[in-house]
Coordinates of C-alpha atoms in Angstrom, one line a residue:
X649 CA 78.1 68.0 231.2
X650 CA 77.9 71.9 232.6
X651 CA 81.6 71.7 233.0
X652 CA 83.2 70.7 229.5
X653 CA 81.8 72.2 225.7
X654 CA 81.3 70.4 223.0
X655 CA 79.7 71.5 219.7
X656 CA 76.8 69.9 218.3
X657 CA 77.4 67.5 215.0
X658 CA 77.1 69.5 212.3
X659 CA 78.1 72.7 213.7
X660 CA 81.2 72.2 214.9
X661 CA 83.0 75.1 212.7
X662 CA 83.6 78.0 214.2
X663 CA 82.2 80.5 212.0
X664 CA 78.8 78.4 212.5
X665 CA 79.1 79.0 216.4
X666 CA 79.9 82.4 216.0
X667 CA 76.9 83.6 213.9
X668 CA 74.3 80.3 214.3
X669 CA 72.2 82.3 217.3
X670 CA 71.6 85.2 215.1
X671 CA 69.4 83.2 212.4
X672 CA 68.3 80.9 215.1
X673 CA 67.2 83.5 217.3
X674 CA 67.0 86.2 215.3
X675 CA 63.8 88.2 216.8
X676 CA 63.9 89.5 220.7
X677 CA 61.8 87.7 222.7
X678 CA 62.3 89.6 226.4
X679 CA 60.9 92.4 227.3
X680 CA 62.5 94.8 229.5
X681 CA 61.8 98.4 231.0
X682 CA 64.5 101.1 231.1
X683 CA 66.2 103.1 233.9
X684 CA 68.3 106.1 232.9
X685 CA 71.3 107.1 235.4
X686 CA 73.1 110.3 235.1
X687 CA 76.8 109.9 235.4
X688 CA 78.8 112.3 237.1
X689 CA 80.7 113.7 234.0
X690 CA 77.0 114.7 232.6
X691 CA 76.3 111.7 230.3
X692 CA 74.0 109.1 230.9
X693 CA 73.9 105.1 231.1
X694 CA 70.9 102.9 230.8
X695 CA 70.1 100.0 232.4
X696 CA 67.7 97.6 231.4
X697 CA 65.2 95.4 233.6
X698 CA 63.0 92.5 232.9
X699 CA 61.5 92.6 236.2
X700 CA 61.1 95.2 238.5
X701 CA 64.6 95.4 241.0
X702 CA 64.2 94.8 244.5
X703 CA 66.4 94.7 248.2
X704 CA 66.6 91.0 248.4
X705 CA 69.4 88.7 249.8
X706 CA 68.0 86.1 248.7
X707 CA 67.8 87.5 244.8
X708 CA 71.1 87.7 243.5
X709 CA 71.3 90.6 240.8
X710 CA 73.3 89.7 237.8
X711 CA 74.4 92.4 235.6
X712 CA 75.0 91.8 232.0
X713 CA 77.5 93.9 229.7
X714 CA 77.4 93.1 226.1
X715 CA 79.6 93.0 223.5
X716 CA 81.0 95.8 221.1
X717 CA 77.9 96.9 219.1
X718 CA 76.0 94.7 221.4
X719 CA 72.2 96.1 223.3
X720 CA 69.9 94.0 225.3
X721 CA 68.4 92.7 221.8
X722 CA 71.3 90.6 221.4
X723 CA 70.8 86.9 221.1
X724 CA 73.4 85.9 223.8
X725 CA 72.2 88.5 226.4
X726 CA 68.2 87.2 225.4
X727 CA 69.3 83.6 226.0
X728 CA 71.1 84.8 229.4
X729 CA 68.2 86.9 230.3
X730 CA 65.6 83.6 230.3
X731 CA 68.0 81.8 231.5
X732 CA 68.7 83.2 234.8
X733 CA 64.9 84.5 235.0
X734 CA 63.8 81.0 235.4
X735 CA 66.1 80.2 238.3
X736 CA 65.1 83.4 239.9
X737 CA 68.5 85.9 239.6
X738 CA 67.4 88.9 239.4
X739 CA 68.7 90.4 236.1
X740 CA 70.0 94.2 234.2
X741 CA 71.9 94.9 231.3
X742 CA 73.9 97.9 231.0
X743 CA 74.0 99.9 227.6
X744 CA 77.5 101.1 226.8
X745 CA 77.7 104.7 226.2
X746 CA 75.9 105.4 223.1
X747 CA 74.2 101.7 222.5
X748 CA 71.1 100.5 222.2
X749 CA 70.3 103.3 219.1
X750 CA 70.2 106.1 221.3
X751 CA 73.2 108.3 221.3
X752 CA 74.9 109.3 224.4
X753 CA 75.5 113.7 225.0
X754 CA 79.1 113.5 225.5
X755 CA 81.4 113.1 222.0
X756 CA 83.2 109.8 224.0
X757 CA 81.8 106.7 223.8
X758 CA 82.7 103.1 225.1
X759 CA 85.9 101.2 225.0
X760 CA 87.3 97.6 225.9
X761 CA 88.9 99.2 228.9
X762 CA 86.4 101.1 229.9
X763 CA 85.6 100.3 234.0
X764 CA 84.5 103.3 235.6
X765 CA 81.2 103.5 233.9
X766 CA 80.0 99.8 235.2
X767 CA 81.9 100.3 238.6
X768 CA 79.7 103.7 239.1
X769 CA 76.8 101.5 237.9
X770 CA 77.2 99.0 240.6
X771 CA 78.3 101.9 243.6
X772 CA 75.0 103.5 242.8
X773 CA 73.0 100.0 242.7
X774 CA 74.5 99.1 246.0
X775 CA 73.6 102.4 247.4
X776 CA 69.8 101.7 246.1
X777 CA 70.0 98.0 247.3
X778 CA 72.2 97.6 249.9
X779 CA 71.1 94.0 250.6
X780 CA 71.8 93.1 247.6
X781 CA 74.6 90.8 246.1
X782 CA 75.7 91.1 242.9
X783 CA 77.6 89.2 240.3
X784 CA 79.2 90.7 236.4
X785 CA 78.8 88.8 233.4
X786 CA 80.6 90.4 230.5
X787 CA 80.5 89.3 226.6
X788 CA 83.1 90.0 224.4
X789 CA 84.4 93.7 224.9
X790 CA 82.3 93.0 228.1
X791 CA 84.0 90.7 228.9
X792 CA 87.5 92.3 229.2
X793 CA 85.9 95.0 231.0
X794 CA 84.9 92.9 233.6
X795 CA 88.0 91.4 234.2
X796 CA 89.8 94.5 234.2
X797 CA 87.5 96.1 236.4
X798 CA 88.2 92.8 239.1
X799 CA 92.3 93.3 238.5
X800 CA 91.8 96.7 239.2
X801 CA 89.6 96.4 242.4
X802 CA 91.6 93.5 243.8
X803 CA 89.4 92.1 247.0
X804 CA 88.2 96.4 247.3
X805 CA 85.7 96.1 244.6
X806 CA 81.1 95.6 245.0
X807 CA 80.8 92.7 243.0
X808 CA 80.6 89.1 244.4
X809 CA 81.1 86.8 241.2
X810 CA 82.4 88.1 237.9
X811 CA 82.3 86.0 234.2
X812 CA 83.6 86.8 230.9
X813 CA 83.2 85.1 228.0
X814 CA 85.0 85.3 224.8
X815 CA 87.2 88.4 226.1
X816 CA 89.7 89.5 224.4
X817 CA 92.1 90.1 226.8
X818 CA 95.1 90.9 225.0
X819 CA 94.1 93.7 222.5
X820 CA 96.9 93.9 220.8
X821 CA 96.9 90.9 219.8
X822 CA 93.8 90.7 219.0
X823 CA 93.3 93.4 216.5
X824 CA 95.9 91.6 214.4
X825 CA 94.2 88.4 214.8
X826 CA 90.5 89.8 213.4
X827 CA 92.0 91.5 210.8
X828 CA 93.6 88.0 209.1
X829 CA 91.3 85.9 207.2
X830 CA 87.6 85.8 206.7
X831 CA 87.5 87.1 210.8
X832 CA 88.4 90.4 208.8
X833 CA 84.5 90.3 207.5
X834 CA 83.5 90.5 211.1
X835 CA 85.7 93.0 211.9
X836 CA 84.6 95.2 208.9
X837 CA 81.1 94.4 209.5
X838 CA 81.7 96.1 213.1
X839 CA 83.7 98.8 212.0
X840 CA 80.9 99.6 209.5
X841 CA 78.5 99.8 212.8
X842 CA 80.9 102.3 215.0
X843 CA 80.9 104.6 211.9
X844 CA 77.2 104.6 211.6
X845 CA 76.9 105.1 215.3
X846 CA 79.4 108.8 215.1
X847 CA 77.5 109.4 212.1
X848 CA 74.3 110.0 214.2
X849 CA 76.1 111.2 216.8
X850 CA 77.3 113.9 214.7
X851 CA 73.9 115.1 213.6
X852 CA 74.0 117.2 216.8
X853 CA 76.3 119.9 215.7
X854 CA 77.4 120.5 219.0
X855 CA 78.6 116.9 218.9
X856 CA 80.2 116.9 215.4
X857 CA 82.3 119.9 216.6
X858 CA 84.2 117.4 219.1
X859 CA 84.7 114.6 216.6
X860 CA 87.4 113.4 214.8
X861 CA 87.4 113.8 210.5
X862 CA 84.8 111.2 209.8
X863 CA 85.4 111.6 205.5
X864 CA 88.9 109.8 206.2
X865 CA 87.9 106.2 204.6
X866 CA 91.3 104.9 205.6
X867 CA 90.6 105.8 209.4
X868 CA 87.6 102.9 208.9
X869 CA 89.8 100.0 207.2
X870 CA 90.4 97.8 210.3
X871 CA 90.3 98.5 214.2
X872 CA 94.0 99.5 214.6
X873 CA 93.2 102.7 212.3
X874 CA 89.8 103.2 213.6
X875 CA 91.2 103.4 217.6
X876 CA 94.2 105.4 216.9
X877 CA 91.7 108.0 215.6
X878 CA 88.4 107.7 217.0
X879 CA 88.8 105.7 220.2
X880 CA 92.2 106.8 221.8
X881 CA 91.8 110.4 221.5
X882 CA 88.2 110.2 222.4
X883 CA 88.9 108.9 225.6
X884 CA 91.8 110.5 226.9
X885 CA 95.1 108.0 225.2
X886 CA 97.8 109.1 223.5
X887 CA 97.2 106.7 220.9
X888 CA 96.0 103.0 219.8
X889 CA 99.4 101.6 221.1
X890 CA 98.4 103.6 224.6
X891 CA 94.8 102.5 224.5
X892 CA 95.9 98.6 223.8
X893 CA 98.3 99.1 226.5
X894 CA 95.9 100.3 228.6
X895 CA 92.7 98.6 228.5
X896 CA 94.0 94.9 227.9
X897 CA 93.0 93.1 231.1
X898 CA 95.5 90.1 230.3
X899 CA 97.9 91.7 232.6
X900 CA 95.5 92.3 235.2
X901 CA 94.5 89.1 235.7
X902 CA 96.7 87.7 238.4
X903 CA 95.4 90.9 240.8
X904 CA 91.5 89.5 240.8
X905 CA 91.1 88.2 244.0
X906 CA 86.8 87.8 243.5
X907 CA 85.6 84.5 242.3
X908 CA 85.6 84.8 238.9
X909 CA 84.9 82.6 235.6
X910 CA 87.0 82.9 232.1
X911 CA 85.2 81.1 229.2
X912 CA 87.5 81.6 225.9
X913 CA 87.4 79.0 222.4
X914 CA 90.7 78.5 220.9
X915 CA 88.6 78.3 217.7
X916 CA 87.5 82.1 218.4
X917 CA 88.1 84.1 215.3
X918 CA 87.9 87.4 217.0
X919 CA 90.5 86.6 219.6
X920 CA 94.0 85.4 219.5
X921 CA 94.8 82.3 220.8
X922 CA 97.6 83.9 222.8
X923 CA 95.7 86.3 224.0
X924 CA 93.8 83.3 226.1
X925 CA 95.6 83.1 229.5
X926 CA 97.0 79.8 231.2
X927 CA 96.5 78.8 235.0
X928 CA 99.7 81.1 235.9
X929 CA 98.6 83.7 234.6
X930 CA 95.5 84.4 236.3
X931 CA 95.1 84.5 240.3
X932 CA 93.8 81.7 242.1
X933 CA 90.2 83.4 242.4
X934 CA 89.7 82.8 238.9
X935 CA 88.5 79.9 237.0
X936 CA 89.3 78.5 233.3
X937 CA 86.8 77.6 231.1
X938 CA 88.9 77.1 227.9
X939 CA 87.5 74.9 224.9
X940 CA 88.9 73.8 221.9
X941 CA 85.9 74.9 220.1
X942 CA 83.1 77.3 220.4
X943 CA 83.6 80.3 218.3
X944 CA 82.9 83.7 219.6
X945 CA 80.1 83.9 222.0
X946 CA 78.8 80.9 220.4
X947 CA 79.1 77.4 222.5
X948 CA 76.1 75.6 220.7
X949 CA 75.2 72.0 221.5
X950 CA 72.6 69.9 220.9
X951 CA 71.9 69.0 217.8
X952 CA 71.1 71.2 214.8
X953 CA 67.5 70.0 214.9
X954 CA 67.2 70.9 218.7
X955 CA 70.4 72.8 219.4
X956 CA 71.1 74.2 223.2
X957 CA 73.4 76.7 224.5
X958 CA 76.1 75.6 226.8
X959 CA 77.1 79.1 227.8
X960 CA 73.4 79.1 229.5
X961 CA 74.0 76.0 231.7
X962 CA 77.6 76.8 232.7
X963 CA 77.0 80.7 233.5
X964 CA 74.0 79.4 236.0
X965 CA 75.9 76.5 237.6
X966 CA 79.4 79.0 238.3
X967 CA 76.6 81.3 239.8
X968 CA 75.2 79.5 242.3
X969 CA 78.3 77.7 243.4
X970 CA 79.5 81.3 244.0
X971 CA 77.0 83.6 245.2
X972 CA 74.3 80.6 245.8
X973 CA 70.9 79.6 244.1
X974 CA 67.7 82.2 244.9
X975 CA 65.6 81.6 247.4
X976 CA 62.6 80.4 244.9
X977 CA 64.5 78.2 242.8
X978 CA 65.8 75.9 245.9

């Protein structure tokens, strides 16, 4: 059923659903063109399109925002991506500051609080397409941006529908949780792709002049070192405990008054279990999709000989109940 997750025999563990996509679909398999947008600081964003945009009412826009280290490669945006092409949204994906391989001009980057840059994105959309109606689907990091965004916008904000799955809403909580464990091999695997990233970034000496000490191995041991001195005084916090403060949407969520969809695991071993709200703490806009099992970003059914994706019926089915099914898919 679209409305309740179980995993496939076999790969019920949560590990499994958290990396089984990117062996079983390992190799990109949507092509897309590319947009670049200047923001107003100076930097730039880039948006990614399968098919041509157009002013359409009856061609919902859905705009993706991966994960932390995330691009439009990624397995879970792909599967989206096909998804939502074959019932005729029209789809984008934003590229974080800085992702995608190609470095942004500015020495910030991204952040899982960071609203203004998709909030722009969608002002400047609607100002291209005003007939257009469009919905947020966040993964991960994504994920809490979206809902932050909606708790910040109350009923004032663009966007008609919003999703997030696997969020981690509470980052405090969270960056204790992913460093416990074997989840501390994903976050070390991450961290080891945020260094690589300010080490291009600082092959522009203009760039490197702006940055934090990058020799400082201890700065890269887990995410609570790596924010308090890349990410907080990057972007403008006073420190991690500021920034974690800051940019978890957890408290937020009660203030979203657009229809919006929450699709956590308890199983997830990037996010705390606290960290997942409960019906009183979220507004009566939103939805919960909560699961005992899943993983991060995973949600594989099926079987393993012929697995399927769960997250790619449910995303579809919250869609058009909320800003209805395209005109060529009726």
């Amino acid at each position: 059923m679209v409305n309740s997750f179980s995993p496939a025999p076999g790969l019920g563990n949560r590990h499994i659903q958290t990396v089984f996509s990117r062996f079983h679909r390992a190799t990109p398999w949507i092509e897309t063109d590319c947009r670049w947008y200047e923001t107003p600081d100076g930097d730039r964003l880039s948006l990614h399109f399968p098919r041509p945009l157009r002013n359409d009412p009856d061609y919902p826009l859905v705009l993706i925002l991966h994960g932390l280290g995330g691009s439009v490669e990624s397995p879970y945006v792909q599967g989206l991506m096909e998804t939502l092409l074959a019932y005729h949204y029209q789809v984008a994906v934003m590229h974080f500051r800085g992702c995608g391989g190609v470095p942004n001009k500015l020495p910030r980057a991204y952040h899982s609080g960071d609203t203004e840059d998709p909030r722009w994105l969608v002002s400047e959309l609607k100002k291209q397409f005003p007939l257009m109606t469009i919905a947020v689907v966040g993964f991960s990091l994504g994920g809490n941006v979206v809902l932050k965004m909606l708790g910040e916008d109350g009923g004032c904000g663009q966007v008609a529908a919003g999703i997030a799955v696997s969020a981690p809403m509470d980052l405090h909580a969270c960056s204790r949780y992913i460093n416990t464990g074997i989840s501390h091999l994903y976050e070390r695997h991450l961290i080891s792709g945020l260094r690589l990233s300010l080490l291009h970034k600082a092959k522009d000496p203009q760039l490197a002049a702006a940055l934090p000490d990058l020799n400082c191995s201890g700065d890269f041991v887990d995410f609570r070192h790596f924010d308090n001195a890349f990410t907080a005084p990057l972007h403008g916090f006073r420190d991690v405990d500021e920034y974690y403060t800051q940019a978890s949407s957890k408290p937020l969520l009660k203030d979203i008054r657009t229809p919006t969809l929450i699709i956590n695991a308890v199983d997830d071993p990037f996010v705390c279990p606290s960290a997942i709200p409960v019906t009183s703490e979220v507004s009566s806009a939103v939805d919960l999709a909560v699961s005992d099992r899943g993983g991060h970003v995973g949600f594989i059914d099926g079987t393993v000989w012929s697995p399927s994706y769960w997250l790619e019926k449910k995303i579809p089915y919250f869609l058009g109940a909320v800003v209805g099914i395209p005109k060529g898919a009726r």
